[in-house]
Amino acid sequence: MRQNLILTFIGEDKPGLVESISAVIKNHDGNWLESRLSQLAGQFAGIIQIGVDTDQADALINSLQGLKDQGLNIVLKEGAETRDTSIVTHKLTLLGLDRPGIVKDVSSALSDQRINVLELNTNIVKAAMTGEPMFEAEAIVEYAASTDLMVFAEQLELISAELGIDIELDD
């Protein structure tokens, strides 16, 4: 029988971190399924979904915990097996002058409508003409098919106008 493990880690960025983690997973016949890895401000962080036979799980967990000796902070959790098929996903994109509160205001609108953020990627880029810092974000959101998207769209329009940012909700 297989089980899913979710590994999160963070440590000082250096060559060989991904190789070290992947070697431990392979040595226990684990399967690297999905992941998001990124370097920010000299730190390398990630989240990995690992499939492993139940009889190998404890040994894999112990070996992954051993990566702490390489300076990684490690957290492991058991992952769920299935996703709800009555859930709808959309892509949300934002672009506007950077200012505090953009993520808070947009996430409040999402939360108010019981819309869940599956992925969020943000960046600060320079505006082409002025060089001013621009906040850009791309999110994958999910919600129940019964969610009132008209109310949510109205909230996004209000936030867009209030913060002077462009917000698009794509299919």
Coordinates of C-alpha atoms in Angstrom, one line a residue:
M1 CA 0.0 0.0 0.0
R2 CA 1.2 3.5 -0.8
Q3 CA 1.0 6.6 1.3
N4 CA 1.6 10.3 0.5
L5 CA 4.1 12.3 2.6
I6 CA 4.4 16.1 2.4
L7 CA 7.9 17.4 3.1
T8 CA 8.6 21.0 3.7
F9 CA 12.1 22.3 4.1
I10 CA 14.1 25.5 4.3
G11 CA 17.9 26.1 4.6
E12 CA 20.7 28.2 3.4
D13 CA 20.9 28.0 -0.4
K14 CA 23.9 25.9 -1.7
P15 CA 24.5 23.5 -4.5
G16 CA 23.4 19.9 -3.9
L17 CA 20.4 20.4 -1.7
V18 CA 17.9 19.0 -4.2
E19 CA 20.3 16.1 -5.0
S20 CA 20.5 15.3 -1.2
I21 CA 16.8 15.3 -0.8
S22 CA 16.1 13.3 -4.0
A23 CA 18.8 10.7 -3.1
V24 CA 17.1 10.1 0.3
I25 CA 13.7 9.7 -1.4
K26 CA 15.1 7.3 -4.0
N27 CA 17.0 5.2 -1.5
H28 CA 13.7 4.4 0.2
D29 CA 11.9 3.6 -3.1
G30 CA 10.0 6.9 -2.7
N31 CA 8.5 8.7 -5.7
W32 CA 8.9 12.5 -6.0
L33 CA 5.4 13.5 -7.2
E34 CA 4.8 17.2 -7.1
S35 CA 6.9 20.0 -5.7
R36 CA 7.4 23.8 -5.5
L37 CA 11.0 24.9 -4.7
S38 CA 12.4 28.4 -4.7
Q39 CA 15.3 30.5 -3.6
L40 CA 14.5 33.8 -1.8
A41 CA 17.0 36.1 -0.1
G42 CA 19.7 33.4 0.2
Q43 CA 17.3 30.7 1.6
F44 CA 16.1 27.7 -0.4
A45 CA 12.7 26.4 0.5
G46 CA 10.3 23.9 -0.8
I47 CA 7.4 21.6 -0.4
I48 CA 7.4 18.1 -2.0
Q49 CA 4.7 15.5 -2.2
I50 CA 6.3 12.0 -1.9
G51 CA 4.6 8.7 -2.6
V52 CA 6.1 5.8 -0.7
D53 CA 5.2 2.2 0.2
T54 CA 3.8 2.1 3.7
D55 CA 6.5 -0.4 4.8
Q56 CA 9.2 2.1 3.8
A57 CA 7.6 5.3 5.2
D58 CA 9.1 5.3 8.7
A59 CA 12.6 4.7 7.4
L60 CA 12.1 7.4 4.8
I61 CA 10.9 9.8 7.4
N62 CA 13.9 9.1 9.7
S63 CA 16.3 9.6 6.8
L64 CA 14.7 12.9 5.8
Q65 CA 14.9 14.1 9.4
G66 CA 18.6 13.3 9.1
L67 CA 18.9 16.1 6.6
K68 CA 18.8 18.5 9.5
D69 CA 22.5 17.7 9.8
Q70 CA 23.0 19.6 6.5
G71 CA 21.3 22.7 7.9
L72 CA 17.8 22.1 6.7
N73 CA 14.7 22.7 8.8
I74 CA 12.4 19.8 8.0
V75 CA 8.7 19.3 8.6
L76 CA 6.9 16.1 7.5
K77 CA 3.1 15.5 7.4
E78 CA 1.0 12.7 6.0
G79 CA -0.9 13.9 2.8
A80 CA -4.4 13.2 1.8
E81 CA -5.2 10.7 -1.0
T82 CA -8.0 12.3 -2.9
R83 CA -9.4 15.7 -3.9
D84 CA -13.1 16.8 -4.0
T85 CA -14.3 16.7 -7.6
S86 CA -17.0 19.3 -7.0
I87 CA -14.3 22.0 -6.7
V88 CA -13.7 24.5 -9.4
T89 CA -10.4 26.2 -10.0
H90 CA -9.5 29.5 -11.7
K91 CA -6.4 31.6 -12.2
L92 CA -6.3 35.1 -10.5
T93 CA -3.7 37.7 -11.7
L94 CA -2.9 41.0 -10.1
L95 CA -0.7 43.9 -11.2
G96 CA -0.3 47.3 -9.6
L97 CA 1.9 49.7 -7.8
D98 CA 3.5 48.0 -4.8
R99 CA 2.1 49.0 -1.4
P100 CA 1.5 47.2 1.9
G101 CA -1.8 45.4 2.2
I102 CA -2.4 44.1 -1.3
V103 CA -2.2 40.4 -0.3
K104 CA -4.2 41.0 2.8
D105 CA -7.1 42.8 1.0
V106 CA -7.3 40.3 -1.8
S107 CA -7.0 37.3 0.5
S108 CA -9.8 38.7 2.7
A109 CA -12.1 38.9 -0.3
L110 CA -11.2 35.3 -1.1
S111 CA -11.8 34.1 2.4
D112 CA -15.1 36.0 2.7
Q113 CA -16.4 33.9 -0.3
R114 CA -14.8 30.7 1.1
I115 CA -12.3 30.6 -1.8
N116 CA -9.1 28.7 -1.2
V117 CA -5.7 29.7 -2.5
L118 CA -3.9 26.6 -3.9
E119 CA -0.9 28.4 -5.2
L120 CA 0.4 32.0 -4.9
N121 CA 3.4 33.4 -6.7
T122 CA 4.3 37.1 -6.2
N123 CA 7.0 39.3 -7.5
I124 CA 8.1 42.9 -7.4
V125 CA 9.1 44.2 -10.9
K126 CA 9.9 47.7 -12.2
A127 CA 7.4 49.6 -14.3
A128 CA 8.6 49.9 -17.8
M129 CA 8.2 53.7 -18.1
T130 CA 8.8 54.9 -14.6
G131 CA 10.9 52.3 -12.9
E132 CA 8.5 52.3 -9.9
P133 CA 8.1 49.0 -8.1
M134 CA 5.1 47.0 -9.3
F135 CA 3.5 44.2 -7.4
E136 CA 2.5 41.2 -9.5
A137 CA 0.8 38.1 -8.4
E138 CA -0.6 34.9 -9.9
A139 CA -2.7 32.6 -7.9
I140 CA -4.6 29.4 -8.5
V141 CA -7.8 29.5 -6.4
E142 CA -10.5 26.8 -5.8
Y143 CA -14.0 27.1 -4.6
A144 CA -17.2 25.0 -4.4
A145 CA -19.3 25.0 -7.5
S146 CA -22.1 26.7 -5.5
T147 CA -20.0 29.8 -4.7
D148 CA -21.6 33.1 -5.8
L149 CA -19.0 34.4 -8.2
M150 CA -20.9 37.6 -8.8
V151 CA -20.4 38.7 -5.2
F152 CA -16.8 37.7 -5.4
A153 CA -16.2 39.6 -8.7
E154 CA -17.8 42.7 -7.1
Q155 CA -15.5 42.5 -4.1
L156 CA -12.5 42.1 -6.5
E157 CA -13.7 45.2 -8.4
L158 CA -13.9 47.2 -5.2
I159 CA -10.4 46.1 -4.1
S160 CA -9.1 46.8 -7.6
A161 CA -10.5 50.4 -7.6
E162 CA -9.5 51.0 -3.9
L163 CA -5.9 49.9 -4.4
G164 CA -5.4 51.0 -8.0
I165 CA -4.5 47.5 -9.2
D166 CA -5.6 45.3 -12.1
I167 CA -7.2 42.0 -11.0
E168 CA -8.3 39.4 -13.5
L169 CA -10.1 36.1 -12.9
D170 CA -9.5 33.7 -15.7
D171 CA -11.2 30.4 -16.5

